[in-house]
Short mmCIF file of C-alpha atoms in Angstrom, two decimals:
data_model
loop_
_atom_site.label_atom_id
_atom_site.label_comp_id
_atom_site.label_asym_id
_atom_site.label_seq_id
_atom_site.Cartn_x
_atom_site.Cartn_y
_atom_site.Cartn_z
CA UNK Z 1 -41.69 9.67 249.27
CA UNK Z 2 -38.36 10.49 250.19
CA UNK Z 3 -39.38 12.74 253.24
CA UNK Z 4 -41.47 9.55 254.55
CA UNK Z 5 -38.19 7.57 254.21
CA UNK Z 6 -36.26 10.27 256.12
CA UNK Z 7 -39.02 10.32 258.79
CA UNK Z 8 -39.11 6.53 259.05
CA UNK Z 9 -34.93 6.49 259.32
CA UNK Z 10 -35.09 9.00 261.85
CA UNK Z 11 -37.92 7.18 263.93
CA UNK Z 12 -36.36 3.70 263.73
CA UNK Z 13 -32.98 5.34 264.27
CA UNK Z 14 -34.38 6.37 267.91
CA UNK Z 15 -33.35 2.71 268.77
CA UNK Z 16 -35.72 -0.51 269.73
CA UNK Z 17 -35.53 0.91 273.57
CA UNK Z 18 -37.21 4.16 272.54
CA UNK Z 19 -39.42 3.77 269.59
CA UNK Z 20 -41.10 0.81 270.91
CA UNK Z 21 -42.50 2.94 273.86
CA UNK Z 22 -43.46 5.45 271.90
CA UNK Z 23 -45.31 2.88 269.84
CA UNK Z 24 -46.97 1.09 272.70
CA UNK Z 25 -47.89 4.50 274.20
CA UNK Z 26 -49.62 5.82 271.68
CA UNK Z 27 -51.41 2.22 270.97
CA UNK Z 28 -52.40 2.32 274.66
CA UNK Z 29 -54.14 5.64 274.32
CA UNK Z 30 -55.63 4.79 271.21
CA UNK Z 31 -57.61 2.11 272.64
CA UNK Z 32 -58.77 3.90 275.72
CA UNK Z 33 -56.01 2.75 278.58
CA UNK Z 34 -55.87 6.25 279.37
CA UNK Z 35 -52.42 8.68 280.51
CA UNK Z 36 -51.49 7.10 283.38
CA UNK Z 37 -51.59 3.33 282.41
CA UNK Z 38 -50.20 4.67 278.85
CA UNK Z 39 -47.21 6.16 279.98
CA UNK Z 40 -46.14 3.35 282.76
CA UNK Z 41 -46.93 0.24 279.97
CA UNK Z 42 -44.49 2.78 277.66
CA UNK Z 43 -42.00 3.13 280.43
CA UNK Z 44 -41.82 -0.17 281.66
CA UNK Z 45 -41.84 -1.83 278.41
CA UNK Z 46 -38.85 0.63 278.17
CA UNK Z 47 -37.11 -0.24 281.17
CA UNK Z 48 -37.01 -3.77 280.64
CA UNK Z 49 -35.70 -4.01 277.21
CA UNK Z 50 -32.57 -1.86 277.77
CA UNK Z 51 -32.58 -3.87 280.73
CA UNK Z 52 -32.71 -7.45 278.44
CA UNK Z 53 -30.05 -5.55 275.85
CA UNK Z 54 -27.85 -4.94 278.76
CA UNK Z 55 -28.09 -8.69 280.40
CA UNK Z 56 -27.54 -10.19 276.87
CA UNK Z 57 -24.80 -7.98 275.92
CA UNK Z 58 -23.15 -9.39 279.01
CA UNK Z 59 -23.57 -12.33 278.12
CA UNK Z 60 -22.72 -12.32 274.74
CA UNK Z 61 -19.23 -10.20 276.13
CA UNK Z 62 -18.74 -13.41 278.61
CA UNK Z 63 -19.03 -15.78 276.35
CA UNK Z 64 -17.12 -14.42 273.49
CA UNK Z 65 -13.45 -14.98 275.07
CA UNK Z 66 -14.98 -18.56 275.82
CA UNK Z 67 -15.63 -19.13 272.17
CA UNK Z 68 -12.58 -17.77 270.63
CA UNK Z 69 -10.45 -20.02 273.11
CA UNK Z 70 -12.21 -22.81 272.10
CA UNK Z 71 -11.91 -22.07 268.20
CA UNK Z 72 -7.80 -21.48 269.54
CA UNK Z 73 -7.61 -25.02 270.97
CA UNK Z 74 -9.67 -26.60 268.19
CA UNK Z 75 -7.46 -25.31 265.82
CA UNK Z 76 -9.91 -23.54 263.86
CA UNK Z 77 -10.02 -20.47 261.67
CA UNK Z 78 -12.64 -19.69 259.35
CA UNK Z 79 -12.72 -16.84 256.43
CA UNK Z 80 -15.95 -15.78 257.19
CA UNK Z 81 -16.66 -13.12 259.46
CA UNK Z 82 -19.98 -13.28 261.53
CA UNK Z 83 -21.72 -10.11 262.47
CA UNK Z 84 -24.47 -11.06 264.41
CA UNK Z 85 -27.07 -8.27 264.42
CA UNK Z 86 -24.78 -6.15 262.12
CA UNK Z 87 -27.31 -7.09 259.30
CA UNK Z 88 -29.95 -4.83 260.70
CA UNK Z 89 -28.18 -1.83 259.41
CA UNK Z 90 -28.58 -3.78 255.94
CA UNK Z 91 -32.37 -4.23 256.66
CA UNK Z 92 -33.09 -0.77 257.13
CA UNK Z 93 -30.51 0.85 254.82
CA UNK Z 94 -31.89 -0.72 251.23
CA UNK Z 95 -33.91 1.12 248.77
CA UNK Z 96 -37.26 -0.40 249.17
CA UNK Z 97 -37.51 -0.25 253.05
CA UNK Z 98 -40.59 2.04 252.91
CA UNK Z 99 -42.88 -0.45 250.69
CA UNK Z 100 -42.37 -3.11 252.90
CA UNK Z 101 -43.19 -1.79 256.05
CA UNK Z 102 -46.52 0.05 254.22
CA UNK Z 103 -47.01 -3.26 252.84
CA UNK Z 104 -47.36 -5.21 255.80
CA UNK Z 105 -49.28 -2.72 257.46
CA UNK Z 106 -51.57 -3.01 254.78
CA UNK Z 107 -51.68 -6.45 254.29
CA UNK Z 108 -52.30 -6.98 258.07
CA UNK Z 109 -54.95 -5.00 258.39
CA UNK Z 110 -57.01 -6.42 255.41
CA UNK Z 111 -56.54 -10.00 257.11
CA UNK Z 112 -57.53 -8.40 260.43
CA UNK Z 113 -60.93 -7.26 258.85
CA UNK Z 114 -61.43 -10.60 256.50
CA UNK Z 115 -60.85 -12.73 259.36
CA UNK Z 116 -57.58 -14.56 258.12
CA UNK Z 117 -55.48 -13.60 260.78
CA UNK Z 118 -55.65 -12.64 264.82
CA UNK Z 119 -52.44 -10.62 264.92
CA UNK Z 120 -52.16 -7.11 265.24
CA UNK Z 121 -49.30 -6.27 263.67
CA UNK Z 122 -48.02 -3.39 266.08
CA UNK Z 123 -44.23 -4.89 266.64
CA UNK Z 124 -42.44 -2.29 263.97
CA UNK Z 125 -38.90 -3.56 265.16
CA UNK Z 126 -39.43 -7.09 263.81
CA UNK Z 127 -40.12 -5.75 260.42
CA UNK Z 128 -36.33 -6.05 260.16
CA UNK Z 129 -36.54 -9.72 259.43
CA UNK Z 130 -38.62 -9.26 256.03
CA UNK Z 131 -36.19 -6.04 255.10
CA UNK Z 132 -33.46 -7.95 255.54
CA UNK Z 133 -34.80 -10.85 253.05
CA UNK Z 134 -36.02 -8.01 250.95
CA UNK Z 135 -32.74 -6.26 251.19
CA UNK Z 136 -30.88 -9.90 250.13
CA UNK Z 137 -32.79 -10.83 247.21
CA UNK Z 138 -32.72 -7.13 245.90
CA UNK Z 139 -29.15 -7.46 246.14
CA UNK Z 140 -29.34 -10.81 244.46
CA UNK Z 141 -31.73 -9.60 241.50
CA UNK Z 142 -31.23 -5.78 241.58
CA UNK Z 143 -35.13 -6.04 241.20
CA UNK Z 144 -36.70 -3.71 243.85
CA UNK Z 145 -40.31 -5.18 243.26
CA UNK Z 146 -38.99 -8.83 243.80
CA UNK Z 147 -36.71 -7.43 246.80
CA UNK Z 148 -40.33 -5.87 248.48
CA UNK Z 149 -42.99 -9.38 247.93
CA UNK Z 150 -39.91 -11.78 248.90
CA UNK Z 151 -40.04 -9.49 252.52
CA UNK Z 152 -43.38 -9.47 252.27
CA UNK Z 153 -43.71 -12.82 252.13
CA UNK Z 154 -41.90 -13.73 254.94
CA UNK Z 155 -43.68 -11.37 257.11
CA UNK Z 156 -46.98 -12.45 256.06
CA UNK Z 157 -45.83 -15.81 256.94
CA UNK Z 158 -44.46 -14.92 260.38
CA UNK Z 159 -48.15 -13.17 260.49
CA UNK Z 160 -50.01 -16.63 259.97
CA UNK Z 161 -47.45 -18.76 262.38
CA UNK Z 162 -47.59 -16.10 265.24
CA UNK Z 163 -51.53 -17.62 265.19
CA UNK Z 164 -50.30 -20.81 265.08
CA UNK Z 165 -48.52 -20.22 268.15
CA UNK Z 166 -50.08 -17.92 269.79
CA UNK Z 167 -52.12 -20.16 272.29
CA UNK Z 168 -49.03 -22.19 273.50
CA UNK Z 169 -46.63 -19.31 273.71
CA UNK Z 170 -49.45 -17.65 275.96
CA UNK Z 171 -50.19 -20.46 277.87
CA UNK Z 172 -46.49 -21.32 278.20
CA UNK Z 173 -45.57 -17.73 279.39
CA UNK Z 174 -48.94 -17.16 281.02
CA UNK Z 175 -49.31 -13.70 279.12
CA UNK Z 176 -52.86 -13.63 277.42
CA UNK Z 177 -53.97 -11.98 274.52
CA UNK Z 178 -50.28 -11.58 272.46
CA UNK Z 179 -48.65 -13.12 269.66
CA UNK Z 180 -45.20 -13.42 268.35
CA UNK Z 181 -44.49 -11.92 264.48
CA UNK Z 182 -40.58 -12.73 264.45
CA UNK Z 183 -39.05 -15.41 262.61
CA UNK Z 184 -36.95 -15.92 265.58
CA UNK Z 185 -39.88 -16.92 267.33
CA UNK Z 186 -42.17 -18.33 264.26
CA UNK Z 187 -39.31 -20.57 262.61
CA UNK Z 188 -37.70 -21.82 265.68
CA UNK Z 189 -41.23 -23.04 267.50
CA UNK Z 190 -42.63 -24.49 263.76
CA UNK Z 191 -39.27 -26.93 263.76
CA UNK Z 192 -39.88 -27.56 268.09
CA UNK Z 193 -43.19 -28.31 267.25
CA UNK Z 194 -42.18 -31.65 264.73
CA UNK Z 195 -38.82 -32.31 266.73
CA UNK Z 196 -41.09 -33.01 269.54
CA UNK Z 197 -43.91 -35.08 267.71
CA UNK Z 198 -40.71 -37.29 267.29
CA UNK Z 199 -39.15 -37.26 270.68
CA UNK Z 200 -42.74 -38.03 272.35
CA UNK Z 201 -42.75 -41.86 270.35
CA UNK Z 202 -39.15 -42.45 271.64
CA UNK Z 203 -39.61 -44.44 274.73
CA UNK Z 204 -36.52 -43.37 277.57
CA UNK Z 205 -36.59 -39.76 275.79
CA UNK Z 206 -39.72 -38.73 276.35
CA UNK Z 207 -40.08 -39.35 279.66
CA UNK Z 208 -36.74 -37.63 280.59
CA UNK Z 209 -37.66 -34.81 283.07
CA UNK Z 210 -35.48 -31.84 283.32
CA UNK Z 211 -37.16 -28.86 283.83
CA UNK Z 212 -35.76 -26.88 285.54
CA UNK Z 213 -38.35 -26.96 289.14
CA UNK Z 214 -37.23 -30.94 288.67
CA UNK Z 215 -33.93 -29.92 288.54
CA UNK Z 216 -34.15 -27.64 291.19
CA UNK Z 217 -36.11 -30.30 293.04
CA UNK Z 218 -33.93 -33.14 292.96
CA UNK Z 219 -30.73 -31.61 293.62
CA UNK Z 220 -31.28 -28.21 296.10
CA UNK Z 221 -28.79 -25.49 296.09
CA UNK Z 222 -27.29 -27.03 293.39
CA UNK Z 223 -30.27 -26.63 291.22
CA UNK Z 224 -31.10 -22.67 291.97
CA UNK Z 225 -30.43 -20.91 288.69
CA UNK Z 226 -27.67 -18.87 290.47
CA UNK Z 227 -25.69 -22.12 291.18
CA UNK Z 228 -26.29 -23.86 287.61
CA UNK Z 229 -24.64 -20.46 286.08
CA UNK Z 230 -21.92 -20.73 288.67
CA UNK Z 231 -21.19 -23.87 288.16
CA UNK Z 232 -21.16 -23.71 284.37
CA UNK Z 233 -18.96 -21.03 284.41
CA UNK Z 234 -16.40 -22.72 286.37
CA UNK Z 235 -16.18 -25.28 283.74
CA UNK Z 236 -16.28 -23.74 280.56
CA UNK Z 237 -13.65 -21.65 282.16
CA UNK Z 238 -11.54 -24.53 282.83
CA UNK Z 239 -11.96 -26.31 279.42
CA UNK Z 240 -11.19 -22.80 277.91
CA UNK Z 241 -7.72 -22.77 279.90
CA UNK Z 242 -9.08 -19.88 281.67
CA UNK Z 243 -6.61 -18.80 284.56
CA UNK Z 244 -8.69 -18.74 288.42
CA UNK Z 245 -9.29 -14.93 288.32
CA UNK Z 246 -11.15 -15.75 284.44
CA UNK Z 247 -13.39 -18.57 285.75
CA UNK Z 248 -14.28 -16.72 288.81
CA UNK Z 249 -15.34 -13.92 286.91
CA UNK Z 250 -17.15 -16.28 283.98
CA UNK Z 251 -18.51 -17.76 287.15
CA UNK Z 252 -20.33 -14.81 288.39
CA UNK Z 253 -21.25 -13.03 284.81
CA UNK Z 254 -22.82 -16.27 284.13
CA UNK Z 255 -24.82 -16.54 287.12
CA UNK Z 256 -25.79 -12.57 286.89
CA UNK Z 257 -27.33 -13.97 283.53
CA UNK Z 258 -29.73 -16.23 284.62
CA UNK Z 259 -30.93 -14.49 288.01
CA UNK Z 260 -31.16 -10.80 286.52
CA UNK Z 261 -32.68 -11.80 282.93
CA UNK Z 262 -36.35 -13.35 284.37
CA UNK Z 263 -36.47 -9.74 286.21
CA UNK Z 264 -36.01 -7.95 283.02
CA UNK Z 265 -38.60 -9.94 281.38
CA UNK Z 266 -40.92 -9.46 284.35
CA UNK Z 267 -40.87 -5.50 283.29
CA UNK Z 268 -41.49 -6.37 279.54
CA UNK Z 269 -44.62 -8.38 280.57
CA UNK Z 270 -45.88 -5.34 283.33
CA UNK Z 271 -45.77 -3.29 280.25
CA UNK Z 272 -47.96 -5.39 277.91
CA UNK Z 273 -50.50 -6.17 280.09
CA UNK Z 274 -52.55 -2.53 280.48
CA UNK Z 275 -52.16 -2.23 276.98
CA UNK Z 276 -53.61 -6.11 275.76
CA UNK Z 277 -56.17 -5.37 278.18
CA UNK Z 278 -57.05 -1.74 276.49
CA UNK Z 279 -56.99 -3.71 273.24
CA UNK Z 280 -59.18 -6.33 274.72
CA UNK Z 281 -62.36 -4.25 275.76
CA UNK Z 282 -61.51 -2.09 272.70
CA UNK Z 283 -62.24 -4.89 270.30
CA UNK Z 284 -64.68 -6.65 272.35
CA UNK Z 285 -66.69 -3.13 271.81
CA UNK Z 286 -65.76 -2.61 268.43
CA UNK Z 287 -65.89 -6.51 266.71
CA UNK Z 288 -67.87 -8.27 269.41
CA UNK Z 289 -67.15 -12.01 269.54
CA UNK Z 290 -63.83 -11.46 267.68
CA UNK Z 291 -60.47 -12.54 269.42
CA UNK Z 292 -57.72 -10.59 268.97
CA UNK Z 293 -53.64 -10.50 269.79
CA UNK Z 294 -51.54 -8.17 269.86
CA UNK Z 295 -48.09 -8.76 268.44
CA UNK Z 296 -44.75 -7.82 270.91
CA UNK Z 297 -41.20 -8.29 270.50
CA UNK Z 298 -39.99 -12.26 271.21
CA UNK Z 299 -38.05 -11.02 273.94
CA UNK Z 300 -41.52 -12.09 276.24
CA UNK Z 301 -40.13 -15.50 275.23
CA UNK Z 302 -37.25 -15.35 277.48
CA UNK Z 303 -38.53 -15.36 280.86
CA UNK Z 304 -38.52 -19.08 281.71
CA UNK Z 305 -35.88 -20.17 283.67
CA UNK Z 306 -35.55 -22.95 280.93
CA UNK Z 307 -34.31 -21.03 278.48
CA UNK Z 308 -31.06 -19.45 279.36
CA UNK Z 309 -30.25 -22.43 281.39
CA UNK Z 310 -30.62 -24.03 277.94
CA UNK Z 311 -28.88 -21.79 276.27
CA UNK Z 312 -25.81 -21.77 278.68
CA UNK Z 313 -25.36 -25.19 277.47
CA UNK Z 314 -25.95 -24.65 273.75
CA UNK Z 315 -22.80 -21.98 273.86
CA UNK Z 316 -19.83 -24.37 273.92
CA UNK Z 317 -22.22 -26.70 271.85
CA UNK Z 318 -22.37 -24.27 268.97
CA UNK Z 319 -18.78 -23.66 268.79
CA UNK Z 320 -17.95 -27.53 268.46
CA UNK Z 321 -20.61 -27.80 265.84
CA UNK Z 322 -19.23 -25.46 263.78
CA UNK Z 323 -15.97 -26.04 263.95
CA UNK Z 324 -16.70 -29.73 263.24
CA UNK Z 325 -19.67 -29.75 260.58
CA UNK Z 326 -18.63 -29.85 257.14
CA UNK Z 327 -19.44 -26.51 254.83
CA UNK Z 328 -19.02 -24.61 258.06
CA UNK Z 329 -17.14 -21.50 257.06
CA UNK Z 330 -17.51 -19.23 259.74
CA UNK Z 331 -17.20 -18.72 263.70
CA UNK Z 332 -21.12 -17.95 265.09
CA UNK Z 333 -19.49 -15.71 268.16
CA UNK Z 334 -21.34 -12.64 267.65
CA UNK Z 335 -24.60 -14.36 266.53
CA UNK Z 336 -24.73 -16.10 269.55
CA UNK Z 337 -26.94 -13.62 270.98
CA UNK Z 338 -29.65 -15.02 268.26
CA UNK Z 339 -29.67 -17.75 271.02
CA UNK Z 340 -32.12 -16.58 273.95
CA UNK Z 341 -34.48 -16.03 270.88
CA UNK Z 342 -34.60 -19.09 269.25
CA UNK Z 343 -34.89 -21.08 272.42
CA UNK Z 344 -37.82 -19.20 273.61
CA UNK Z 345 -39.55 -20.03 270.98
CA UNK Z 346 -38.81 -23.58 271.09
CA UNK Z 347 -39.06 -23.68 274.74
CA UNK Z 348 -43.53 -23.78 274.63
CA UNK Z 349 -43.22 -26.99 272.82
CA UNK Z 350 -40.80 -28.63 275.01
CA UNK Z 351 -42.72 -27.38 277.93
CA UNK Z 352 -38.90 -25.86 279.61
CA UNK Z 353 -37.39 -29.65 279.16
CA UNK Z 354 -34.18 -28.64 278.98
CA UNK Z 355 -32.87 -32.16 277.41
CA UNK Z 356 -35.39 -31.74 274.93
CA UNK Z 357 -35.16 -28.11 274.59
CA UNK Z 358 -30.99 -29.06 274.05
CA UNK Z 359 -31.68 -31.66 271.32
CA UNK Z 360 -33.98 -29.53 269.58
CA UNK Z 361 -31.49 -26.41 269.46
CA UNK Z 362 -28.82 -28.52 267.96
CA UNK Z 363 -30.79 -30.14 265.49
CA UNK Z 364 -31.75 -26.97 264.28
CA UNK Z 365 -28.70 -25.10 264.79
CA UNK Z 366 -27.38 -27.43 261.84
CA UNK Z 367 -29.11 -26.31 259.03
CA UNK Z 368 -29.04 -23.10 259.95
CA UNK Z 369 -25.44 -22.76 260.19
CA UNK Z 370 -24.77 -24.78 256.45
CA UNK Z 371 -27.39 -21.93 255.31
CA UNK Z 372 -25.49 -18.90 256.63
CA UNK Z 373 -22.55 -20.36 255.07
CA UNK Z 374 -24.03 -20.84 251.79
CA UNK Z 375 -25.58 -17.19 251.91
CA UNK Z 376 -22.12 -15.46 253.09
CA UNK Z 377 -21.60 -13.68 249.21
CA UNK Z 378 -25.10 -12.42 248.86
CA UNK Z 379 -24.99 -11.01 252.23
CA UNK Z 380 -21.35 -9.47 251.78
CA UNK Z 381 -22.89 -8.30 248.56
CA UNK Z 382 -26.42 -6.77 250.12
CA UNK Z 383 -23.98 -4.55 252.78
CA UNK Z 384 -21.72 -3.37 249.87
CA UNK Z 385 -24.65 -2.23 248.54
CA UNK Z 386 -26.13 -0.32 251.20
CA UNK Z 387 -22.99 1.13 252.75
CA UNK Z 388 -22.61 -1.36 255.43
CA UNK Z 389 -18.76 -2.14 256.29
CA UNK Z 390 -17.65 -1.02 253.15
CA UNK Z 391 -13.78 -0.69 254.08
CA UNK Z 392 -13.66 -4.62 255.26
CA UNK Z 393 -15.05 -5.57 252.17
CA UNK Z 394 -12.87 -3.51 250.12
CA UNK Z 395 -9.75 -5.42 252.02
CA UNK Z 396 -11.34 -8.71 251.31
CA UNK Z 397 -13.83 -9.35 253.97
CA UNK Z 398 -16.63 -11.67 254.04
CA UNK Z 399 -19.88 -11.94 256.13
CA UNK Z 400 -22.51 -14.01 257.39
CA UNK Z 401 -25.12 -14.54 260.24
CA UNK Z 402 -27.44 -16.90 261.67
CA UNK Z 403 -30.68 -14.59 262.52
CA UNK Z 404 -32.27 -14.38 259.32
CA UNK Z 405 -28.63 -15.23 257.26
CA UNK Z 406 -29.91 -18.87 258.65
CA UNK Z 407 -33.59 -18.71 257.20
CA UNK Z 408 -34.54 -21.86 254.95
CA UNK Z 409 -37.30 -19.34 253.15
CA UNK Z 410 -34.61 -17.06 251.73
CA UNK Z 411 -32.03 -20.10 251.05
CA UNK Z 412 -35.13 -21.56 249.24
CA UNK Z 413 -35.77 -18.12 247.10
CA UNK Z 414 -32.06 -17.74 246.18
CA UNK Z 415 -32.18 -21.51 244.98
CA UNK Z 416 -35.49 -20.09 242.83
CA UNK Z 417 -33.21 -17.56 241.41
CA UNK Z 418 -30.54 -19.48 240.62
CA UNK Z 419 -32.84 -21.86 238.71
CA UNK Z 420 -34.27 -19.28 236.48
CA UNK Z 421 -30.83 -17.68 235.88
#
């Protein structure tokens, strides 16, 4: 067993950028879409997530000096560290990483052939989000067993929601035949889903169009995405106290963000399609009458222009809610780049509305920040544990997130465990 965890650490140690190819490659073959198409779905696929890391890493590195002036003129300091993505190396460094991943594997595959689920669970990167909750509440319990069936149970959740969603996300982000298993995606387009039964019976509200072809419509240049990241740029620059070489530079990193990211996702989305059309005629042939997705990363979610426009917005938004919200004990800077994620999957439900898509970010933005606050010892704990920034939290450090720190399901378990003790 311990040579299957060494092969898994080295595999998933490749990085998202190279594994996943590898992955898709080899399901592309598999189900008959031959060398050629194989290798340039693999590539491409490839291409455009380093591509997405890179775009999002500059804007997360634009954004960042934004924030922190912000917090500066607010007055605000927080004890909490966030870490953003930092928790990965939690997810995949805890004892019981192996089970889970053979778990859902198993699990999926049993609901593939009883008919309970759609989803082909072939998106081994977003296993992270069940580790991590496994990781947490092993940390919590020191119980292994209850560490591997909480993960488990969120994944097979994410499983069953990805179905849910599957037909507006597609139709949305006219991809057929995929499915989203992360709870970035799941959770955030569940809560859009309600939000928006509730916006649609206020009268004004609903019928508030900004998407953004209206926006683009109505006011011209001044409604290409270039210009809208421009423009923002310029002012959060100038409510930062940004000097004019700063907001010019904001200006165009912010801008570079919204043109270069839909390209990006364009590549993602070449990539999946010769391999959901392999797996199409493959299970047409094989379980004839049977539909069947196939599950990719929610970075597919991304390309509407709707969604970083909308998350442009929710930047300085997020920094004013936490710094104002009571139980807030942390800064979200470097979780900000959970953004993009959650709004694509709200984004299907508000149809790119990016009033709606605004209101429904911040309303769930709220809990999810009280959450990470509540879980910041556990999580400090669960890195201790496996090794992860071990000489902080000897000097006194703290931690929290949103992705998956955030999640209501492991906030509810803890509360489970604290009632029994």
């Amino acid at each position: 067993m311990e040579m299957v965890k060494q092969a898994f650490d080295w595999f998933f140690g490749l990085g998202g950028t190279v594994f996943v190819p590898i992955i898709m490659f080899a399901l592309c073959m598999i189900f008959g879409g031959g060398l050629s198409k194989s290798l340039r779905s693999a590539l491409y696929f490839g291409i455009g997530l380093t591509g997405l890391n890179v775009i999002i890493d500059l804007s997360i590195s634009a954004m960042t000096p934004v924030t922190t002036a912000l917090s500066n003129r607010l007055g605000v300091n927080f004890r909490v560290i966030d870490i953003g993505y930092g928790n990965v190396s939690v997810a995949w460094g805890w004892p019981g990483v192996v089970w889970v991943i053979l778990g859902i594997i198993a699990l999926n595959m049993l609901c593939v052939i009883f008919k309970l689920t759609k989803t082909l669970w072939v998106d081994m990167w977003n296993i992270w989000h069940g580790e991590f909750v496994a990781a947490l509440m092993w940390a919590l319990t020191g119980n292994i067993f209850i560490g591997v069936a909480s993960g488990l149970l969120l994944l097979v959740i994410n499983m069953f929601l990805a179905d849910h969603h599957a037909k507006k996300i597609q139709e949305f982000n006219g991809l057929e035949g995929v499915s989203v298993v992360a709870t970035s995606g799941t959770f955030t387009a569940s809560f859009a889903e309600y939000v928006m039964k509730i916006i649609e019976r206020i009268p004004g509200l609903r019928d508030v169009n900004a998407s953004p072809e209206q926006i683009k419509k109505k006011f011209g240049i001044f409604g290409e995405m270039s210009v809208i990241g421009a423009i923002m740029g310029v002012l959060m620059g100038i409510i930062a106290g940004f000097n004019v070489t700063q907001v010019l530079q904001l200006a165009i990193q912010l801008a570079a963000v919204l043109v270069i990211l839909p390209k990006m996702l364009s590549l993602i989305a070449e990539g999946i399609i010769p391999i959901s059309n392999a797996l199409s005629k493959f299970m047409k042939e094989k379980f004839p009458g049977r539909e069947l997705w196939i599950a990719v990363d929610p970075a597919i979610l991304l390309g509407d222009p709707s969604v970083m426009s909308t998350v442009i917005i929710m930047y300085p938004i997020s920094m004013l809610l936490a710094a104002f919200l009571p139980g807030c004990n942390f800064l979200p800077v470097a979780s900000l780049a959970a953004l993009p994620y959650w709004v694509g999957g709200m984004v299907p439900y508000t149809k790119g509305n990016v009033v709606h898509t605004v209101i429904v970010a911040t309303l769930w933005i709220i809990p999810a920040t009280l959450i990470a606050s509540s879980m910041a010892g556990i999580m400090t704990g669960a890195c201790q544990l496996t090794g992860v920034f071990t000489d902080k939290i000897a000097a006194g450090a703290v931690f929290t997130n949103w992705d998956e720190g955030g999640n209501i399901l492991l906030w509810i378990l803890v509360q489970i465990r604290h009632l029994f003790g």
